[in-house]
Amino acid sequence: MKVLHLISGGDTGGAKTHVINLLKELQKHIDIELICFLEGDFSKEARKQGINIKVYEQKSRLDFSAVKKLINTINSEKFDIIHSHGARANFISLLIKLFLRKTVITTIHSDYRLDDFIGSHLKNVIFRNINAFSLRFMDYYIGVSDNFKEMLISRGFSQNKVFSVYNGIDFNKEINYVSRDEFFKNHGIKNTGNEIWIGIMGRLDPVKGQNIFLEGASKAYKKNKNLRFLLAGDGEERENLKKYARELGIEKATYFLGFINNPFDFFNAIDINTITSYSESFPYVILEGAKLKKPTISSDVGGIKDIIFHGKTGYLFKKGDSQELSNLMLKLASEKGDWSRLGNNLYEYVKNNFSTEIMAKRHIEIYKSIISSKF
């Protein structure tokens, strides 16, 4: 079995983590290759992890020389399956299908109707529509949760062509992170030891609901002045969110950290992990927080209910409900003895159900079923 994976190479966050984790495990079992269309942090990390990667750099999205080179590679190396990730790779896969009779499978990492692209609103609309159009011509689909699988089926994709494979995290890989004291020192934050640090990690984008995080934080802070709030990540909403924190009167208790290169530095520093998204697939920030046994509060969206069981492995609240979020922040802050119970339960559940080994095994099963169906 020989599988070629395609991704733009400019990806960050969950898609980047997913593909690198997946391919690192897959290459132990099958012949895989990864091709990116941008040189950058993604390709450097892939090489660092020992993944078989090539970069066919595109000077722009309309630079089709990379596509020609890719077609020549596919012809010469005789791949069984092309597996694409993300909007650019999906469009390039569509072009490939115009010239080659190859089976293409794509992973849906996020709701493609809500994806944001760098640039103007017009570019967002154009690229979203191009991606939605490209998706209709793929042969098979993988949603990263059962919820996303159902979403695709509800939008008219054939039930027989859609699979689900949850994200996985490597429990055999040792994690490194700076001490809590060093983390706070590096960011110029005073930590007396009396504070309770509530954190959220993700790009600063409306779909991630950081406005709800701040609203919940402001309500909770009025009742517990020991609470502190950390936002890790960058994005176009940064200045708007900082302004909102000032309007809510919590600017002195709230810290915008920017992009954090090693997420485990952040998760080691916080006491409580939160997700406030309006839409999610199956976010890695839960899995990464789980490795450090962090109690978690999350909006009940996407596949999150398949990992956060209310009161057992964390707490769920209705998306957009800042009052319920505030209540849960205060509840956890006042029940420090419960942090280890929730954190340990989450750790064990993730380890037993969402490892990279399980994720890779499921992909191989899907690949085999696709190849066998062709004969």
mmCIF file with all atom_site columns, C-alpha atoms in Angstrom, residues 55-184:
data_model
loop_
_atom_site.group_PDB
_atom_site.id
_atom_site.type_symbol
_atom_site.label_atom_id
_atom_site.label_alt_id
_atom_site.label_comp_id
_atom_site.label_asym_id
_atom_site.label_entity_id
_atom_site.label_seq_id
_atom_site.pdbx_PDB_ins_code
_atom_site.Cartn_x
_atom_site.Cartn_y
_atom_site.Cartn_z
_atom_site.occupancy
_atom_site.B_iso_or_equiv
_atom_site.pdbx_formal_charge
_atom_site.auth_seq_id
_atom_site.auth_comp_id
_atom_site.auth_asym_id
_atom_site.auth_atom_id
_atom_site.pdbx_PDB_model_num
ATOM 1   C CA . VAL A 1 55  ? 7.987   20.648 -0.902  1.00 0.00 ? 55  VAL A CA 1
ATOM 2   C CA . TYR A 1 56  ? 6.712   21.669 -4.344  1.00 0.00 ? 56  TYR A CA 1
ATOM 3   C CA . GLU A 1 57  ? 6.548   25.363 -3.630  1.00 0.00 ? 57  GLU A CA 1
ATOM 4   C CA . GLN A 1 58  ? 3.819   27.482 -5.163  1.00 0.00 ? 58  GLN A CA 1
ATOM 5   C CA . LYS A 1 59  ? 4.617   31.173 -5.588  1.00 0.00 ? 59  LYS A CA 1
ATOM 6   C CA . SER A 1 60  ? 0.861   31.793 -5.582  1.00 0.00 ? 60  SER A CA 1
ATOM 7   C CA . ARG A 1 61  ? -2.342  29.766 -5.662  1.00 0.00 ? 61  ARG A CA 1
ATOM 8   C CA . LEU A 1 62  ? -2.339  30.242 -9.443  1.00 0.00 ? 62  LEU A CA 1
ATOM 9   C CA . ASP A 1 63  ? 1.166   28.799 -9.825  1.00 0.00 ? 63  ASP A CA 1
ATOM 10  C CA . PHE A 1 64  ? 0.403   25.484 -11.517 1.00 0.00 ? 64  PHE A CA 1
ATOM 11  C CA . SER A 1 65  ? 4.024   24.432 -12.047 1.00 0.00 ? 65  SER A CA 1
ATOM 12  C CA . ALA A 1 66  ? 3.837   22.633 -8.692  1.00 0.00 ? 66  ALA A CA 1
ATOM 13  C CA . VAL A 1 67  ? 0.740   20.776 -9.896  1.00 0.00 ? 67  VAL A CA 1
ATOM 14  C CA . LYS A 1 68  ? 2.551   19.620 -13.032 1.00 0.00 ? 68  LYS A CA 1
ATOM 15  C CA . LYS A 1 69  ? 5.456   18.374 -10.934 1.00 0.00 ? 69  LYS A CA 1
ATOM 16  C CA . LEU A 1 70  ? 3.013   16.621 -8.614  1.00 0.00 ? 70  LEU A CA 1
ATOM 17  C CA . ILE A 1 71  ? 1.280   14.847 -11.511 1.00 0.00 ? 71  ILE A CA 1
ATOM 18  C CA . ASN A 1 72  ? 4.664   13.607 -12.769 1.00 0.00 ? 72  ASN A CA 1
ATOM 19  C CA . THR A 1 73  ? 5.476   12.306 -9.266  1.00 0.00 ? 73  THR A CA 1
ATOM 20  C CA . ILE A 1 74  ? 2.163   10.468 -8.981  1.00 0.00 ? 74  ILE A CA 1
ATOM 21  C CA . ASN A 1 75  ? 2.652   8.898  -12.402 1.00 0.00 ? 75  ASN A CA 1
ATOM 22  C CA . SER A 1 76  ? 6.173   7.732  -11.649 1.00 0.00 ? 76  SER A CA 1
ATOM 23  C CA . GLU A 1 77  ? 5.666   6.512  -8.082  1.00 0.00 ? 77  GLU A CA 1
ATOM 24  C CA . LYS A 1 78  ? 2.308   4.757  -8.599  1.00 0.00 ? 78  LYS A CA 1
ATOM 25  C CA . PHE A 1 79  ? 0.441   5.711  -5.425  1.00 0.00 ? 79  PHE A CA 1
ATOM 26  C CA . ASP A 1 80  ? -2.680  3.721  -4.536  1.00 0.00 ? 80  ASP A CA 1
ATOM 27  C CA . ILE A 1 81  ? -4.457  6.633  -2.825  1.00 0.00 ? 81  ILE A CA 1
ATOM 28  C CA . ILE A 1 82  ? -4.121  10.419 -2.706  1.00 0.00 ? 82  ILE A CA 1
ATOM 29  C CA . HIS A 1 83  ? -5.086  11.808 0.709   1.00 0.00 ? 83  HIS A CA 1
ATOM 30  C CA . SER A 1 84  ? -5.599  15.574 0.928   1.00 0.00 ? 84  SER A CA 1
ATOM 31  C CA . HIS A 1 85  ? -5.897  17.893 3.914   1.00 0.00 ? 85  HIS A CA 1
ATOM 32  C CA . GLY A 1 86  ? -7.303  21.413 3.677   1.00 0.00 ? 86  GLY A CA 1
ATOM 33  C CA . ALA A 1 87  ? -8.620  23.803 1.033   1.00 0.00 ? 87  ALA A CA 1
ATOM 34  C CA . ARG A 1 88  ? -5.500  24.229 -1.109  1.00 0.00 ? 88  ARG A CA 1
ATOM 35  C CA . ALA A 1 89  ? -4.787  20.501 -1.193  1.00 0.00 ? 89  ALA A CA 1
ATOM 36  C CA . ASN A 1 90  ? -8.437  19.786 -2.023  1.00 0.00 ? 90  ASN A CA 1
ATOM 37  C CA . PHE A 1 91  ? -8.345  22.138 -5.011  1.00 0.00 ? 91  PHE A CA 1
ATOM 38  C CA . ILE A 1 92  ? -5.053  20.656 -6.235  1.00 0.00 ? 92  ILE A CA 1
ATOM 39  C CA . SER A 1 93  ? -6.557  17.173 -5.824  1.00 0.00 ? 93  SER A CA 1
ATOM 40  C CA . LEU A 1 94  ? -9.461  18.274 -8.015  1.00 0.00 ? 94  LEU A CA 1
ATOM 41  C CA . LEU A 1 95  ? -6.967  19.355 -10.701 1.00 0.00 ? 95  LEU A CA 1
ATOM 42  C CA . ILE A 1 96  ? -5.184  16.015 -10.407 1.00 0.00 ? 96  ILE A CA 1
ATOM 43  C CA . LYS A 1 97  ? -8.461  14.181 -10.992 1.00 0.00 ? 97  LYS A CA 1
ATOM 44  C CA . LEU A 1 98  ? -8.857  16.038 -14.281 1.00 0.00 ? 98  LEU A CA 1
ATOM 45  C CA . PHE A 1 99  ? -5.676  14.383 -15.576 1.00 0.00 ? 99  PHE A CA 1
ATOM 46  C CA . LEU A 1 100 ? -5.327  11.142 -13.629 1.00 0.00 ? 100 LEU A CA 1
ATOM 47  C CA . ARG A 1 101 ? -7.703  8.397  -12.597 1.00 0.00 ? 101 ARG A CA 1
ATOM 48  C CA . LYS A 1 102 ? -6.670  8.289  -8.959  1.00 0.00 ? 102 LYS A CA 1
ATOM 49  C CA . THR A 1 103 ? -8.713  7.723  -5.809  1.00 0.00 ? 103 THR A CA 1
ATOM 50  C CA . VAL A 1 104 ? -8.722  10.827 -3.630  1.00 0.00 ? 104 VAL A CA 1
ATOM 51  C CA . ILE A 1 105 ? -9.738  10.905 0.010   1.00 0.00 ? 105 ILE A CA 1
ATOM 52  C CA . THR A 1 106 ? -9.889  14.112 2.037   1.00 0.00 ? 106 THR A CA 1
ATOM 53  C CA . THR A 1 107 ? -9.963  14.743 5.775   1.00 0.00 ? 107 THR A CA 1
ATOM 54  C CA . ILE A 1 108 ? -12.405 17.384 7.017   1.00 0.00 ? 108 ILE A CA 1
ATOM 55  C CA . HIS A 1 109 ? -10.595 19.011 9.945   1.00 0.00 ? 109 HIS A CA 1
ATOM 56  C CA . SER A 1 110 ? -13.086 21.848 10.465  1.00 0.00 ? 110 SER A CA 1
ATOM 57  C CA . ASP A 1 111 ? -16.441 23.072 9.200   1.00 0.00 ? 111 ASP A CA 1
ATOM 58  C CA . TYR A 1 112 ? -15.469 24.189 5.680   1.00 0.00 ? 112 TYR A CA 1
ATOM 59  C CA . ARG A 1 113 ? -18.319 26.708 5.659   1.00 0.00 ? 113 ARG A CA 1
ATOM 60  C CA . LEU A 1 114 ? -16.700 28.533 8.593   1.00 0.00 ? 114 LEU A CA 1
ATOM 61  C CA . ASP A 1 115 ? -13.026 28.326 7.642   1.00 0.00 ? 115 ASP A CA 1
ATOM 62  C CA . ASP A 1 116 ? -11.105 31.604 7.605   1.00 0.00 ? 116 ASP A CA 1
ATOM 63  C CA . PHE A 1 117 ? -8.365  32.491 5.150   1.00 0.00 ? 117 PHE A CA 1
ATOM 64  C CA . ILE A 1 118 ? -5.836  35.279 5.529   1.00 0.00 ? 118 ILE A CA 1
ATOM 65  C CA . GLY A 1 119 ? -6.883  38.346 3.584   1.00 0.00 ? 119 GLY A CA 1
ATOM 66  C CA . SER A 1 120 ? -10.038 40.264 2.789   1.00 0.00 ? 120 SER A CA 1
ATOM 67  C CA . HIS A 1 121 ? -13.633 39.212 3.304   1.00 0.00 ? 121 HIS A CA 1
ATOM 68  C CA . LEU A 1 122 ? -13.882 38.723 -0.463  1.00 0.00 ? 122 LEU A CA 1
ATOM 69  C CA . LYS A 1 123 ? -10.961 36.253 -0.409  1.00 0.00 ? 123 LYS A CA 1
ATOM 70  C CA . ASN A 1 124 ? -12.663 34.379 2.408   1.00 0.00 ? 124 ASN A CA 1
ATOM 71  C CA . VAL A 1 125 ? -15.838 34.013 0.372   1.00 0.00 ? 125 VAL A CA 1
ATOM 72  C CA . ILE A 1 126 ? -13.948 32.974 -2.785  1.00 0.00 ? 126 ILE A CA 1
ATOM 73  C CA . PHE A 1 127 ? -11.721 30.372 -1.097  1.00 0.00 ? 127 PHE A CA 1
ATOM 74  C CA . ARG A 1 128 ? -14.568 28.909 0.950   1.00 0.00 ? 128 ARG A CA 1
ATOM 75  C CA . ASN A 1 129 ? -16.642 28.460 -2.211  1.00 0.00 ? 129 ASN A CA 1
ATOM 76  C CA . ILE A 1 130 ? -13.724 26.957 -4.152  1.00 0.00 ? 130 ILE A CA 1
ATOM 77  C CA . ASN A 1 131 ? -13.134 24.490 -1.325  1.00 0.00 ? 131 ASN A CA 1
ATOM 78  C CA . ALA A 1 132 ? -16.828 23.585 -1.078  1.00 0.00 ? 132 ALA A CA 1
ATOM 79  C CA . PHE A 1 133 ? -16.869 23.024 -4.851  1.00 0.00 ? 133 PHE A CA 1
ATOM 80  C CA . SER A 1 134 ? -13.683 20.905 -4.763  1.00 0.00 ? 134 SER A CA 1
ATOM 81  C CA . LEU A 1 135 ? -15.021 18.726 -1.971  1.00 0.00 ? 135 LEU A CA 1
ATOM 82  C CA . ARG A 1 136 ? -17.931 17.558 -4.149  1.00 0.00 ? 136 ARG A CA 1
ATOM 83  C CA . PHE A 1 137 ? -15.471 15.821 -6.475  1.00 0.00 ? 137 PHE A CA 1
ATOM 84  C CA . MET A 1 138 ? -13.501 13.867 -3.886  1.00 0.00 ? 138 MET A CA 1
ATOM 85  C CA . ASP A 1 139 ? -14.062 10.103 -3.764  1.00 0.00 ? 139 ASP A CA 1
ATOM 86  C CA . TYR A 1 140 ? -14.107 9.583  0.008   1.00 0.00 ? 140 TYR A CA 1
ATOM 87  C CA . TYR A 1 141 ? -14.210 11.711 3.152   1.00 0.00 ? 141 TYR A CA 1
ATOM 88  C CA . ILE A 1 142 ? -12.962 11.403 6.725   1.00 0.00 ? 142 ILE A CA 1
ATOM 89  C CA . GLY A 1 143 ? -14.517 13.548 9.438   1.00 0.00 ? 143 GLY A CA 1
ATOM 90  C CA . VAL A 1 144 ? -12.465 13.864 12.607  1.00 0.00 ? 144 VAL A CA 1
ATOM 91  C CA . SER A 1 145 ? -15.508 13.032 14.733  1.00 0.00 ? 145 SER A CA 1
ATOM 92  C CA . ASP A 1 146 ? -18.816 11.213 14.315  1.00 0.00 ? 146 ASP A CA 1
ATOM 93  C CA . ASN A 1 147 ? -20.446 14.621 14.551  1.00 0.00 ? 147 ASN A CA 1
ATOM 94  C CA . PHE A 1 148 ? -18.520 15.802 11.484  1.00 0.00 ? 148 PHE A CA 1
ATOM 95  C CA . LYS A 1 149 ? -19.398 12.596 9.645   1.00 0.00 ? 149 LYS A CA 1
ATOM 96  C CA . GLU A 1 150 ? -23.084 13.306 10.279  1.00 0.00 ? 150 GLU A CA 1
ATOM 97  C CA . MET A 1 151 ? -22.567 16.930 9.209   1.00 0.00 ? 151 MET A CA 1
ATOM 98  C CA . LEU A 1 152 ? -21.218 15.794 5.823   1.00 0.00 ? 152 LEU A CA 1
ATOM 99  C CA . ILE A 1 153 ? -24.039 13.314 5.298   1.00 0.00 ? 153 ILE A CA 1
ATOM 100 C CA . SER A 1 154 ? -26.622 15.982 6.192   1.00 0.00 ? 154 SER A CA 1
ATOM 101 C CA . ARG A 1 155 ? -25.092 18.204 3.487   1.00 0.00 ? 155 ARG A CA 1
ATOM 102 C CA . GLY A 1 156 ? -25.617 15.606 0.795   1.00 0.00 ? 156 GLY A CA 1
ATOM 103 C CA . PHE A 1 157 ? -22.366 13.639 0.804   1.00 0.00 ? 157 PHE A CA 1
ATOM 104 C CA . SER A 1 158 ? -22.933 9.915  0.253   1.00 0.00 ? 158 SER A CA 1
ATOM 105 C CA . GLN A 1 159 ? -23.165 7.959  3.498   1.00 0.00 ? 159 GLN A CA 1
ATOM 106 C CA . ASN A 1 160 ? -21.178 5.117  1.907   1.00 0.00 ? 160 ASN A CA 1
ATOM 107 C CA . LYS A 1 161 ? -18.291 7.468  1.132   1.00 0.00 ? 161 LYS A CA 1
ATOM 108 C CA . VAL A 1 162 ? -17.894 9.099  4.549   1.00 0.00 ? 162 VAL A CA 1
ATOM 109 C CA . PHE A 1 163 ? -15.836 7.736  7.449   1.00 0.00 ? 163 PHE A CA 1
ATOM 110 C CA . SER A 1 164 ? -14.899 9.110  10.852  1.00 0.00 ? 164 SER A CA 1
ATOM 111 C CA . VAL A 1 165 ? -11.536 8.920  12.604  1.00 0.00 ? 165 VAL A CA 1
ATOM 112 C CA . TYR A 1 166 ? -10.943 10.856 15.792  1.00 0.00 ? 166 TYR A CA 1
ATOM 113 C CA . ASN A 1 167 ? -7.751  12.811 16.346  1.00 0.00 ? 167 ASN A CA 1
ATOM 114 C CA . GLY A 1 168 ? -5.078  11.000 18.335  1.00 0.00 ? 168 GLY A CA 1
ATOM 115 C CA . ILE A 1 169 ? -2.112  11.986 20.465  1.00 0.00 ? 169 ILE A CA 1
ATOM 116 C CA . ASP A 1 170 ? 1.171   10.166 21.065  1.00 0.00 ? 170 ASP A CA 1
ATOM 117 C CA . PHE A 1 171 ? 1.366   8.827  24.615  1.00 0.00 ? 171 PHE A CA 1
ATOM 118 C CA . ASN A 1 172 ? 4.755   7.225  24.002  1.00 0.00 ? 172 ASN A CA 1
ATOM 119 C CA . LYS A 1 173 ? 6.440   10.529 23.248  1.00 0.00 ? 173 LYS A CA 1
ATOM 120 C CA . GLU A 1 174 ? 8.004   12.266 26.231  1.00 0.00 ? 174 GLU A CA 1
ATOM 121 C CA . ILE A 1 175 ? 6.738   15.807 26.639  1.00 0.00 ? 175 ILE A CA 1
ATOM 122 C CA . ASN A 1 176 ? 9.005   18.687 27.574  1.00 0.00 ? 176 ASN A CA 1
ATOM 123 C CA . TYR A 1 177 ? 7.940   21.978 29.040  1.00 0.00 ? 177 TYR A CA 1
ATOM 124 C CA . VAL A 1 178 ? 9.319   24.829 31.115  1.00 0.00 ? 178 VAL A CA 1
ATOM 125 C CA . SER A 1 179 ? 8.413   25.144 34.771  1.00 0.00 ? 179 SER A CA 1
ATOM 126 C CA . ARG A 1 180 ? 5.399   27.204 35.747  1.00 0.00 ? 180 ARG A CA 1
ATOM 127 C CA . ASP A 1 181 ? 7.630   29.846 37.371  1.00 0.00 ? 181 ASP A CA 1
ATOM 128 C CA . GLU A 1 182 ? 9.766   30.124 34.235  1.00 0.00 ? 182 GLU A CA 1
ATOM 129 C CA . PHE A 1 183 ? 6.688   30.366 32.023  1.00 0.00 ? 183 PHE A CA 1
ATOM 130 C CA . PHE A 1 184 ? 5.254   33.267 33.990  1.00 0.00 ? 184 PHE A CA 1
#
